[in-house]
Structure formats: C-alpha cells, structure tokens
Amino acid sequence: MKQDPRRPSRPRADSGAVGDLTPPPDFPSTFPDPIEPDPMLATELDRARLIQSSLLPAQLPAVRGFDLAARYLPATHVGGDYYDVLPLRGGRFGIVVADVSGKSVSAAMIMVMARTIFHGLAPAMASARATVLEACERITPDLPGGTFLTLAYGILDPETGSVSVVNCGHNPPLLWTTLKNRPMVETVPVNGPAIGLVRGSAFERALVEREIPLASGDHLLFHTDGVNEAMDVNANEFGDRQLVKAIMRGGTKDAGGMAQEVVNAVLHHRGIAPASDDLTVLDVWRLP
C-alpha cells in the first residue's frame, strides 16, 4: 500500500525505529488534578436529606385496637418519599404515604409544603376525599412545571374498624385477609390522577373514595414504588408477585413484622445493587 503523502510517516512497532519523542513546546508540563466532588452539590444533598428526615415521624401514634408500623430506607441519592399518621377529630387517624417526582432539595421542599398542608387541613375535614381535593387545590399552583405528587391517603376509624382511602396516582394499598380460613392478598381497587397532572373539575371527577372494612387480624399495607420497582444488579425488578409473596409470609405477624418482612424481601432481591429510589412501607394491622 502506498503512503499518503499528506500524512506524516510513523514508525512501525516492529521496525526498531524510535522516532522523535520530544513533546511540542505547548505541551503541558503538569496535568490537572482529578475532578473533585462539588462541595456545593454535596452540601445541597446533605441539606435535602436533613429536610427529608425531619419530615418523617419519630414514632407513630397508638391506636386503640390497631397496631401501626412503618419502615423507610433512603436511596443512595435524595428521593421524595413521605409518610405520616395524623390524629384527627373524633378519634380517627389520617394515614399519608406519598412520593414526589424529582430529587434533591426541590423534592424535599415540595414534601415540606405537602406535610404542612395536610397537617393544617386534615383534622378539620370530614372525609379523605375532601381532604385530598382541598390539598390538591393548595399544592398544585406551587408545583414546578413537570413535577407531580402521588399519594395514598386514608382515614382510619377505630370505632368502625374501617379505612376510607383515596389514591392519587400512587401504588394502591394491599389487603391481607382470610377467606374461609385461607389467607389471601387483594389489591384495593382505588385509583385516581396524581396531584399536578390533572387540575380542577377533571381531578375532582376522577377522584374516588373507597371504604375498606378490616376484620380482626387483617393487614392493610401502604407502600411506595421503591418497593416493587427495586432492582438487582441485572436490572430485574422486585415486582408485584414477590411483594405479594412477602405479604403472605408476614400475614401472621404484627404490623412491625409485616413491614420488616417486605423490607427484608426487597433487600434480599436487591443484593449488592445500590438503592435507586426511596422505599417506604406502612402497615395497619387490626388486632385479633
């Protein structure tokens, strides 16, 4: 093959030629240090984690005839999970499990806003649906473009033993119960649009409330998508089937045992893979 006259000749590796290895005049004598983590970014993430941790209750309230327990595992980055149990008028309790799209400080601040609104609204509202409708009216105008909030909100009435639930684009609650002494897991059929995606009358028409009676020994499990979407190193999701299996194993345990059973199953599936999203589980168990 003929040498292209426009290209400089280059010695072959096996030719024995050394060639001119003198660096050009403008060649740097030193190289820049490796890129260090941005301290401003690290500070922002630390601030977001601090905000997020301050939102979560130190302990859940005692509820006559029921046992409540929650488990929360943060992601390797800052996620947007939030849960709470709020004392309401008439001895009832409001249960919130929510997840905001986006990460870092912006997600944490949206959760601060949502928490403040629910704490202010919930005690005076008559129903779960009315609470969420009013909360949506207050939250939506302040959401940045493209940001939305999913949540499941339920009102637990210890007198009736029921939980009235609305769902805004969130994972529906799962009910562990028995039918003719046979344990089973049911998905509570309650769905609605996420807050921030649909507004006004369209949101109101789409939002439904469903009452779930809990028999003695029943579990009602709320969770975020960090559970069923948890992935192993091969990007295989934990999935709904494994979640149901974990709930079946935890059905004879108390609320803390049920919540931990789900968390343990997710951690076993995930293995050494990093947590790509927050994980939240909140279980309501009616005492036998």
mmCIF file of C-alpha atoms in Angstrom:
data_model
loop_
_atom_site.group_PDB
_atom_site.id
_atom_site.type_symbol
_atom_site.label_atom_id
_atom_site.label_comp_id
_atom_site.label_asym_id
_atom_site.label_seq_id
_atom_site.Cartn_x
_atom_site.Cartn_y
_atom_site.Cartn_z
ATOM 1 C CA MET A 1 0.000 0.000 0.000
ATOM 2 C CA LYS A 2 1.396 3.438 -0.961
ATOM 3 C CA GLN A 3 1.976 6.028 1.742
ATOM 4 C CA ASP A 4 -0.361 9.021 1.567
ATOM 5 C CA PRO A 5 1.958 11.987 1.028
ATOM 6 C CA ARG A 6 -0.340 14.159 3.131
ATOM 7 C CA ARG A 7 0.123 12.015 6.213
ATOM 8 C CA PRO A 8 3.368 12.020 8.199
ATOM 9 C CA SER A 9 5.232 8.755 8.318
ATOM 10 C CA ARG A 10 5.017 6.809 11.587
ATOM 11 C CA PRO A 11 7.497 4.147 12.637
ATOM 12 C CA ARG A 12 6.118 0.629 12.908
ATOM 13 C CA ALA A 13 6.257 -1.013 16.289
ATOM 14 C CA ASP A 14 8.443 -3.783 14.939
ATOM 15 C CA SER A 15 10.768 -1.604 12.829
ATOM 16 C CA GLY A 16 13.222 -0.831 15.604
ATOM 17 C CA ALA A 17 12.878 2.910 14.925
ATOM 18 C CA VAL A 18 12.439 5.192 17.892
ATOM 19 C CA GLY A 19 11.327 8.443 16.320
ATOM 20 C CA ASP A 20 11.279 11.912 17.877
ATOM 21 C CA LEU A 21 9.617 11.716 21.317
ATOM 22 C CA THR A 22 10.281 15.353 22.206
ATOM 23 C CA PRO A 23 6.986 16.954 23.297
ATOM 24 C CA PRO A 24 5.816 20.059 21.457
ATOM 25 C CA PRO A 25 6.543 23.449 23.061
ATOM 26 C CA ASP A 26 2.947 23.956 24.197
ATOM 27 C CA PHE A 27 2.662 20.501 25.778
ATOM 28 C CA PRO A 28 1.765 20.947 29.468
ATOM 29 C CA SER A 29 4.433 20.029 31.968
ATOM 30 C CA THR A 30 1.833 19.156 34.570
ATOM 31 C CA PHE A 31 -1.661 17.729 34.379
ATOM 32 C CA PRO A 32 -4.714 18.949 36.279
ATOM 33 C CA ASP A 33 -5.713 17.166 39.429
ATOM 34 C CA PRO A 34 -8.574 14.655 39.205
ATOM 35 C CA ILE A 35 -12.007 16.254 39.345
ATOM 36 C CA GLU A 36 -13.089 16.579 42.951
ATOM 37 C CA PRO A 37 -16.728 16.271 44.073
ATOM 38 C CA ASP A 38 -18.515 19.582 44.000
ATOM 39 C CA PRO A 39 -18.730 20.715 47.657
ATOM 40 C CA MET A 40 -21.762 22.849 46.840
ATOM 41 C CA LEU A 41 -23.579 19.803 45.450
ATOM 42 C CA ALA A 42 -22.623 17.710 48.473
ATOM 43 C CA THR A 43 -23.924 20.441 50.756
ATOM 44 C CA GLU A 44 -27.184 20.599 48.828
ATOM 45 C CA LEU A 45 -27.679 16.833 49.087
ATOM 46 C CA ASP A 46 -26.911 16.885 52.810
ATOM 47 C CA ARG A 47 -29.426 19.688 53.263
ATOM 48 C CA ALA A 48 -32.063 17.778 51.309
ATOM 49 C CA ARG A 49 -31.501 14.626 53.371
ATOM 50 C CA LEU A 50 -31.815 16.636 56.568
ATOM 51 C CA ILE A 51 -35.064 18.192 55.377
ATOM 52 C CA GLN A 52 -36.450 14.828 54.339
ATOM 53 C CA SER A 53 -35.553 13.087 57.604
ATOM 54 C CA SER A 54 -37.193 15.885 59.594
ATOM 55 C CA LEU A 55 -40.498 15.246 57.798
ATOM 56 C CA LEU A 56 -40.849 11.680 58.997
ATOM 57 C CA PRO A 57 -42.491 10.983 62.365
ATOM 58 C CA ALA A 58 -40.205 9.805 65.160
ATOM 59 C CA GLN A 59 -42.928 7.347 66.175
ATOM 60 C CA LEU A 60 -46.464 6.524 65.121
ATOM 61 C CA PRO A 61 -49.392 7.212 67.453
ATOM 62 C CA ALA A 62 -51.017 4.441 69.442
ATOM 63 C CA VAL A 63 -54.431 3.494 68.034
ATOM 64 C CA ARG A 64 -56.887 1.522 70.125
ATOM 65 C CA GLY A 65 -57.500 -1.900 68.604
ATOM 66 C CA PHE A 66 -54.803 -1.468 65.959
ATOM 67 C CA ASP A 67 -51.070 -1.755 65.513
ATOM 68 C CA LEU A 68 -49.298 0.582 63.069
ATOM 69 C CA ALA A 69 -45.691 0.359 61.899
ATOM 70 C CA ALA A 70 -43.587 1.913 59.161
ATOM 71 C CA ARG A 71 -40.222 1.222 57.588
ATOM 72 C CA TYR A 72 -38.274 3.708 55.497
ATOM 73 C CA LEU A 73 -35.000 3.151 53.625
ATOM 74 C CA PRO A 74 -33.452 6.114 51.793
ATOM 75 C CA ALA A 75 -31.946 5.838 48.343
ATOM 76 C CA THR A 76 -28.279 6.476 47.604
ATOM 77 C CA HIS A 77 -29.415 9.895 46.392
ATOM 78 C CA VAL A 78 -32.183 12.023 47.879
ATOM 79 C CA GLY A 79 -35.620 10.719 46.971
ATOM 80 C CA GLY A 80 -39.088 12.068 47.556
ATOM 81 C CA ASP A 81 -40.908 9.679 49.907
ATOM 82 C CA TYR A 82 -43.015 10.913 52.815
ATOM 83 C CA TYR A 83 -45.308 9.147 55.276
ATOM 84 C CA ASP A 84 -47.255 10.258 58.320
ATOM 85 C CA VAL A 85 -50.098 9.345 60.669
ATOM 86 C CA LEU A 86 -52.161 12.335 61.816
ATOM 87 C CA PRO A 87 -54.574 12.408 64.777
ATOM 88 C CA LEU A 88 -57.965 13.692 63.579
ATOM 89 C CA ARG A 89 -61.144 14.770 65.291
ATOM 90 C CA GLY A 90 -63.436 12.095 66.640
ATOM 91 C CA GLY A 91 -60.608 9.697 67.469
ATOM 92 C CA ARG A 92 -59.815 8.998 63.825
ATOM 93 C CA PHE A 93 -56.379 8.980 62.192
ATOM 94 C CA GLY A 94 -55.190 10.164 58.788
ATOM 95 C CA ILE A 95 -52.608 7.988 57.027
ATOM 96 C CA VAL A 96 -50.428 9.567 54.330
ATOM 97 C CA VAL A 97 -47.928 7.798 52.076
ATOM 98 C CA ALA A 98 -46.608 9.994 49.268
ATOM 99 C CA ASP A 99 -43.880 10.260 46.658
ATOM 100 C CA VAL A 100 -42.872 13.371 44.725
ATOM 101 C CA SER A 101 -41.293 13.248 41.283
ATOM 102 C CA GLY A 102 -37.788 14.654 41.085
ATOM 103 C CA LYS A 103 -34.956 14.557 43.576
ATOM 104 C CA SER A 104 -32.754 16.701 45.811
ATOM 105 C CA VAL A 105 -33.787 19.910 47.565
ATOM 106 C CA SER A 106 -36.700 20.683 45.239
ATOM 107 C CA ALA A 107 -38.407 17.372 46.055
ATOM 108 C CA ALA A 108 -37.739 17.838 49.759
ATOM 109 C CA MET A 109 -39.266 21.311 49.716
ATOM 110 C CA ILE A 110 -42.392 20.039 47.963
ATOM 111 C CA MET A 111 -42.731 17.447 50.708
ATOM 112 C CA VAL A 112 -42.415 20.189 53.324
ATOM 113 C CA MET A 113 -45.265 22.011 51.605
ATOM 114 C CA ALA A 114 -47.426 18.880 51.366
ATOM 115 C CA ARG A 115 -46.801 17.980 55.002
ATOM 116 C CA THR A 116 -47.685 21.492 56.168
ATOM 117 C CA ILE A 117 -50.900 21.484 54.149
ATOM 118 C CA PHE A 118 -52.014 18.052 55.364
ATOM 119 C CA HIS A 119 -51.254 18.885 58.982
ATOM 120 C CA GLY A 120 -53.314 22.059 58.664
ATOM 121 C CA LEU A 121 -56.223 20.599 56.692
ATOM 122 C CA ALA A 122 -56.721 17.028 57.807
ATOM 123 C CA PRO A 123 -58.024 17.495 61.376
ATOM 124 C CA ALA A 124 -60.964 19.635 60.235
ATOM 125 C CA MET A 125 -62.008 17.652 57.140
ATOM 126 C CA ALA A 126 -64.886 15.199 57.158
ATOM 127 C CA SER A 127 -63.585 12.720 54.589
ATOM 128 C CA ALA A 128 -60.434 11.519 52.885
ATOM 129 C CA ARG A 129 -61.696 12.715 49.514
ATOM 130 C CA ALA A 130 -62.499 16.206 50.778
ATOM 131 C CA THR A 131 -59.051 16.429 52.364
ATOM 132 C CA VAL A 132 -57.228 15.495 49.172
ATOM 133 C CA LEU A 133 -59.366 17.754 46.974
ATOM 134 C CA GLU A 134 -58.533 20.760 49.134
ATOM 135 C CA ALA A 135 -54.878 19.744 49.412
ATOM 136 C CA CYS A 136 -54.659 19.471 45.631
ATOM 137 C CA GLU A 137 -56.047 22.989 45.224
ATOM 138 C CA ARG A 138 -53.329 24.334 47.508
ATOM 139 C CA ILE A 139 -50.388 22.228 46.315
ATOM 140 C CA THR A 140 -50.807 22.269 42.530
ATOM 141 C CA PRO A 141 -50.230 26.012 41.872
ATOM 142 C CA ASP A 142 -46.821 25.833 43.558
ATOM 143 C CA LEU A 143 -45.535 22.740 41.743
ATOM 144 C CA PRO A 144 -42.756 23.441 39.212
ATOM 145 C CA GLY A 145 -43.548 22.512 35.630
ATOM 146 C CA GLY A 146 -43.465 18.767 35.030
ATOM 147 C CA THR A 147 -43.480 17.952 38.755
ATOM 148 C CA PHE A 148 -46.237 15.865 40.302
ATOM 149 C CA LEU A 149 -47.073 14.213 43.595
ATOM 150 C CA THR A 150 -48.508 10.730 44.060
ATOM 151 C CA LEU A 151 -50.112 9.775 47.343
ATOM 152 C CA ALA A 152 -52.462 7.413 49.082
ATOM 153 C CA TYR A 153 -54.466 8.947 51.904
ATOM 154 C CA GLY A 154 -56.676 7.004 54.256
ATOM 155 C CA ILE A 155 -58.755 7.788 57.329
ATOM 156 C CA LEU A 156 -58.717 5.033 59.933
ATOM 157 C CA ASP A 157 -61.787 4.919 62.167
ATOM 158 C CA PRO A 158 -61.120 2.650 65.162
ATOM 159 C CA GLU A 159 -64.829 2.642 66.062
ATOM 160 C CA THR A 160 -65.894 1.023 62.791
ATOM 161 C CA GLY A 161 -62.622 -0.771 62.070
ATOM 162 C CA SER A 162 -62.526 0.627 58.545
ATOM 163 C CA VAL A 163 -60.125 2.728 56.476
ATOM 164 C CA SER A 164 -61.520 5.120 53.848
ATOM 165 C CA VAL A 165 -58.903 5.549 51.108
ATOM 166 C CA VAL A 166 -58.288 7.818 48.123
ATOM 167 C CA ASN A 167 -55.427 7.266 45.723
ATOM 168 C CA CYS A 168 -53.714 9.887 43.563
ATOM 169 C CA GLY A 169 -51.592 8.048 41.018
ATOM 170 C CA HIS A 170 -49.979 6.007 43.780
ATOM 171 C CA ASN A 171 -49.487 2.290 44.362
ATOM 172 C CA PRO A 172 -52.852 1.039 45.654
ATOM 173 C CA PRO A 173 -52.916 -0.419 49.180
ATOM 174 C CA LEU A 174 -52.753 -4.197 49.556
ATOM 175 C CA LEU A 175 -55.046 -6.103 51.920
ATOM 176 C CA TRP A 176 -54.001 -9.312 53.648
ATOM 177 C CA THR A 177 -57.097 -11.121 54.872
ATOM 178 C CA THR A 178 -58.564 -14.587 55.197
ATOM 179 C CA LEU A 179 -61.488 -16.116 53.333
ATOM 180 C CA LYS A 180 -62.835 -19.336 54.810
ATOM 181 C CA ASN A 181 -59.638 -19.590 56.866
ATOM 182 C CA ARG A 182 -57.482 -19.292 53.751
ATOM 183 C CA PRO A 183 -55.063 -16.327 53.643
ATOM 184 C CA MET A 184 -55.101 -14.124 50.577
ATOM 185 C CA VAL A 185 -53.817 -10.757 49.338
ATOM 186 C CA GLU A 186 -56.084 -8.338 47.492
ATOM 187 C CA THR A 187 -55.268 -5.106 45.704
ATOM 188 C CA VAL A 188 -57.642 -2.389 46.879
ATOM 189 C CA PRO A 189 -59.321 -1.107 43.681
ATOM 190 C CA VAL A 190 -58.932 2.620 44.217
ATOM 191 C CA ASN A 191 -57.211 4.851 41.667
ATOM 192 C CA GLY A 192 -57.054 8.492 40.676
ATOM 193 C CA PRO A 193 -54.756 11.019 38.995
ATOM 194 C CA ALA A 194 -51.530 12.263 40.543
ATOM 195 C CA ILE A 195 -51.582 15.767 42.006
ATOM 196 C CA GLY A 196 -50.212 18.182 39.445
ATOM 197 C CA LEU A 197 -51.077 16.160 36.333
ATOM 198 C CA VAL A 198 -54.816 16.849 36.258
ATOM 199 C CA ARG A 199 -56.423 20.020 37.583
ATOM 200 C CA GLY A 200 -59.773 21.481 38.509
ATOM 201 C CA SER A 201 -63.011 19.664 37.788
ATOM 202 C CA ALA A 202 -61.240 16.867 35.898
ATOM 203 C CA PHE A 203 -59.308 15.953 39.048
ATOM 204 C CA GLU A 204 -62.461 16.139 41.160
ATOM 205 C CA ARG A 205 -64.420 13.860 38.813
ATOM 206 C CA ALA A 206 -61.628 11.283 38.718
ATOM 207 C CA LEU A 207 -61.031 11.109 42.470
ATOM 208 C CA VAL A 208 -62.978 8.378 44.249
ATOM 209 C CA GLU A 209 -63.024 7.229 47.859
ATOM 210 C CA ARG A 210 -63.328 3.615 48.904
ATOM 211 C CA GLU A 211 -64.089 2.257 52.367
ATOM 212 C CA ILE A 212 -62.139 -0.836 53.386
ATOM 213 C CA PRO A 213 -63.534 -2.762 56.373
ATOM 214 C CA LEU A 214 -60.794 -4.545 58.298
ATOM 215 C CA ALA A 215 -61.629 -7.764 60.118
ATOM 216 C CA SER A 216 -59.672 -8.936 63.144
ATOM 217 C CA GLY A 217 -56.166 -9.912 62.065
ATOM 218 C CA ASP A 218 -56.317 -8.113 58.700
ATOM 219 C CA HIS A 219 -53.373 -6.083 57.399
ATOM 220 C CA LEU A 220 -53.630 -3.047 55.123
ATOM 221 C CA LEU A 221 -50.248 -2.260 53.589
ATOM 222 C CA PHE A 222 -49.326 1.093 52.036
ATOM 223 C CA HIS A 223 -46.071 1.404 50.092
ATOM 224 C CA THR A 224 -44.175 3.484 47.549
ATOM 225 C CA ASP A 225 -42.868 2.327 44.187
ATOM 226 C CA GLY A 226 -39.400 1.956 45.685
ATOM 227 C CA VAL A 227 -40.667 -1.455 46.834
ATOM 228 C CA ASN A 228 -41.974 -3.106 43.676
ATOM 229 C CA GLU A 229 -39.518 -1.267 41.395
ATOM 230 C CA ALA A 230 -36.398 -2.137 43.424
ATOM 231 C CA MET A 231 -33.819 -3.670 41.074
ATOM 232 C CA ASP A 232 -30.987 -6.157 41.426
ATOM 233 C CA VAL A 233 -27.614 -5.830 39.672
ATOM 234 C CA ASN A 234 -29.161 -7.192 36.458
ATOM 235 C CA ALA A 235 -31.928 -4.558 36.491
ATOM 236 C CA ASN A 236 -34.616 -7.119 37.368
ATOM 237 C CA GLU A 237 -37.429 -5.514 39.359
ATOM 238 C CA PHE A 238 -38.701 -6.910 42.649
ATOM 239 C CA GLY A 239 -42.190 -6.759 41.184
ATOM 240 C CA ASP A 240 -45.723 -7.253 42.442
ATOM 241 C CA ARG A 241 -45.512 -11.045 42.568
ATOM 242 C CA GLN A 242 -42.629 -11.071 45.037
ATOM 243 C CA LEU A 243 -44.340 -8.344 47.040
ATOM 244 C CA VAL A 244 -47.459 -10.486 47.392
ATOM 245 C CA LYS A 245 -45.325 -13.446 48.491
ATOM 246 C CA ALA A 246 -43.672 -11.314 51.165
ATOM 247 C CA ILE A 247 -47.063 -10.112 52.412
ATOM 248 C CA MET A 248 -48.304 -13.692 52.565
ATOM 249 C CA ARG A 249 -45.309 -14.612 54.737
ATOM 250 C CA GLY A 250 -45.924 -11.629 57.013
ATOM 251 C CA GLY A 251 -49.663 -12.119 57.411
ATOM 252 C CA THR A 252 -49.472 -13.857 60.779
ATOM 253 C CA LYS A 253 -47.111 -11.228 62.236
ATOM 254 C CA ASP A 254 -47.806 -7.871 63.839
ATOM 255 C CA ALA A 255 -47.512 -4.607 61.898
ATOM 256 C CA GLY A 256 -43.784 -4.275 62.526
ATOM 257 C CA GLY A 257 -43.190 -7.862 61.492
ATOM 258 C CA MET A 258 -45.178 -7.408 58.293
ATOM 259 C CA ALA A 259 -43.356 -4.215 57.329
ATOM 260 C CA GLN A 260 -39.974 -5.779 58.062
ATOM 261 C CA GLU A 261 -40.861 -8.898 56.070
ATOM 262 C CA VAL A 262 -41.414 -6.745 52.994
ATOM 263 C CA VAL A 263 -38.212 -4.765 53.545
ATOM 264 C CA ASN A 264 -36.168 -7.940 54.037
ATOM 265 C CA ALA A 265 -37.533 -9.421 50.826
ATOM 266 C CA VAL A 266 -36.621 -6.285 48.875
ATOM 267 C CA LEU A 267 -33.110 -6.190 50.343
ATOM 268 C CA HIS A 268 -32.597 -9.865 49.529
ATOM 269 C CA HIS A 269 -33.688 -9.274 45.943
ATOM 270 C CA ARG A 270 -31.586 -6.147 45.533
ATOM 271 C CA GLY A 271 -28.412 -7.739 46.846
ATOM 272 C CA ILE A 272 -25.378 -5.513 46.253
ATOM 273 C CA ALA A 273 -27.200 -3.204 43.848
ATOM 274 C CA PRO A 274 -27.496 0.397 45.080
ATOM 275 C CA ALA A 275 -30.915 1.716 46.046
ATOM 276 C CA SER A 276 -32.170 3.752 43.099
ATOM 277 C CA ASP A 277 -35.229 5.056 44.968
ATOM 278 C CA ASP A 278 -36.550 5.518 48.480
ATOM 279 C CA LEU A 279 -38.503 2.631 49.971
ATOM 280 C CA THR A 280 -41.459 3.188 52.294
ATOM 281 C CA VAL A 281 -43.806 0.627 53.835
ATOM 282 C CA LEU A 282 -46.602 1.449 56.302
ATOM 283 C CA ASP A 283 -48.748 -1.345 57.696
ATOM 284 C CA VAL A 284 -52.079 -1.127 59.520
ATOM 285 C CA TRP A 285 -52.944 -4.284 61.460
ATOM 286 C CA ARG A 286 -56.253 -4.800 63.209
ATOM 287 C CA LEU A 287 -55.573 -6.684 66.394
ATOM 288 C CA PRO A 288 -57.134 -10.176 66.609
#
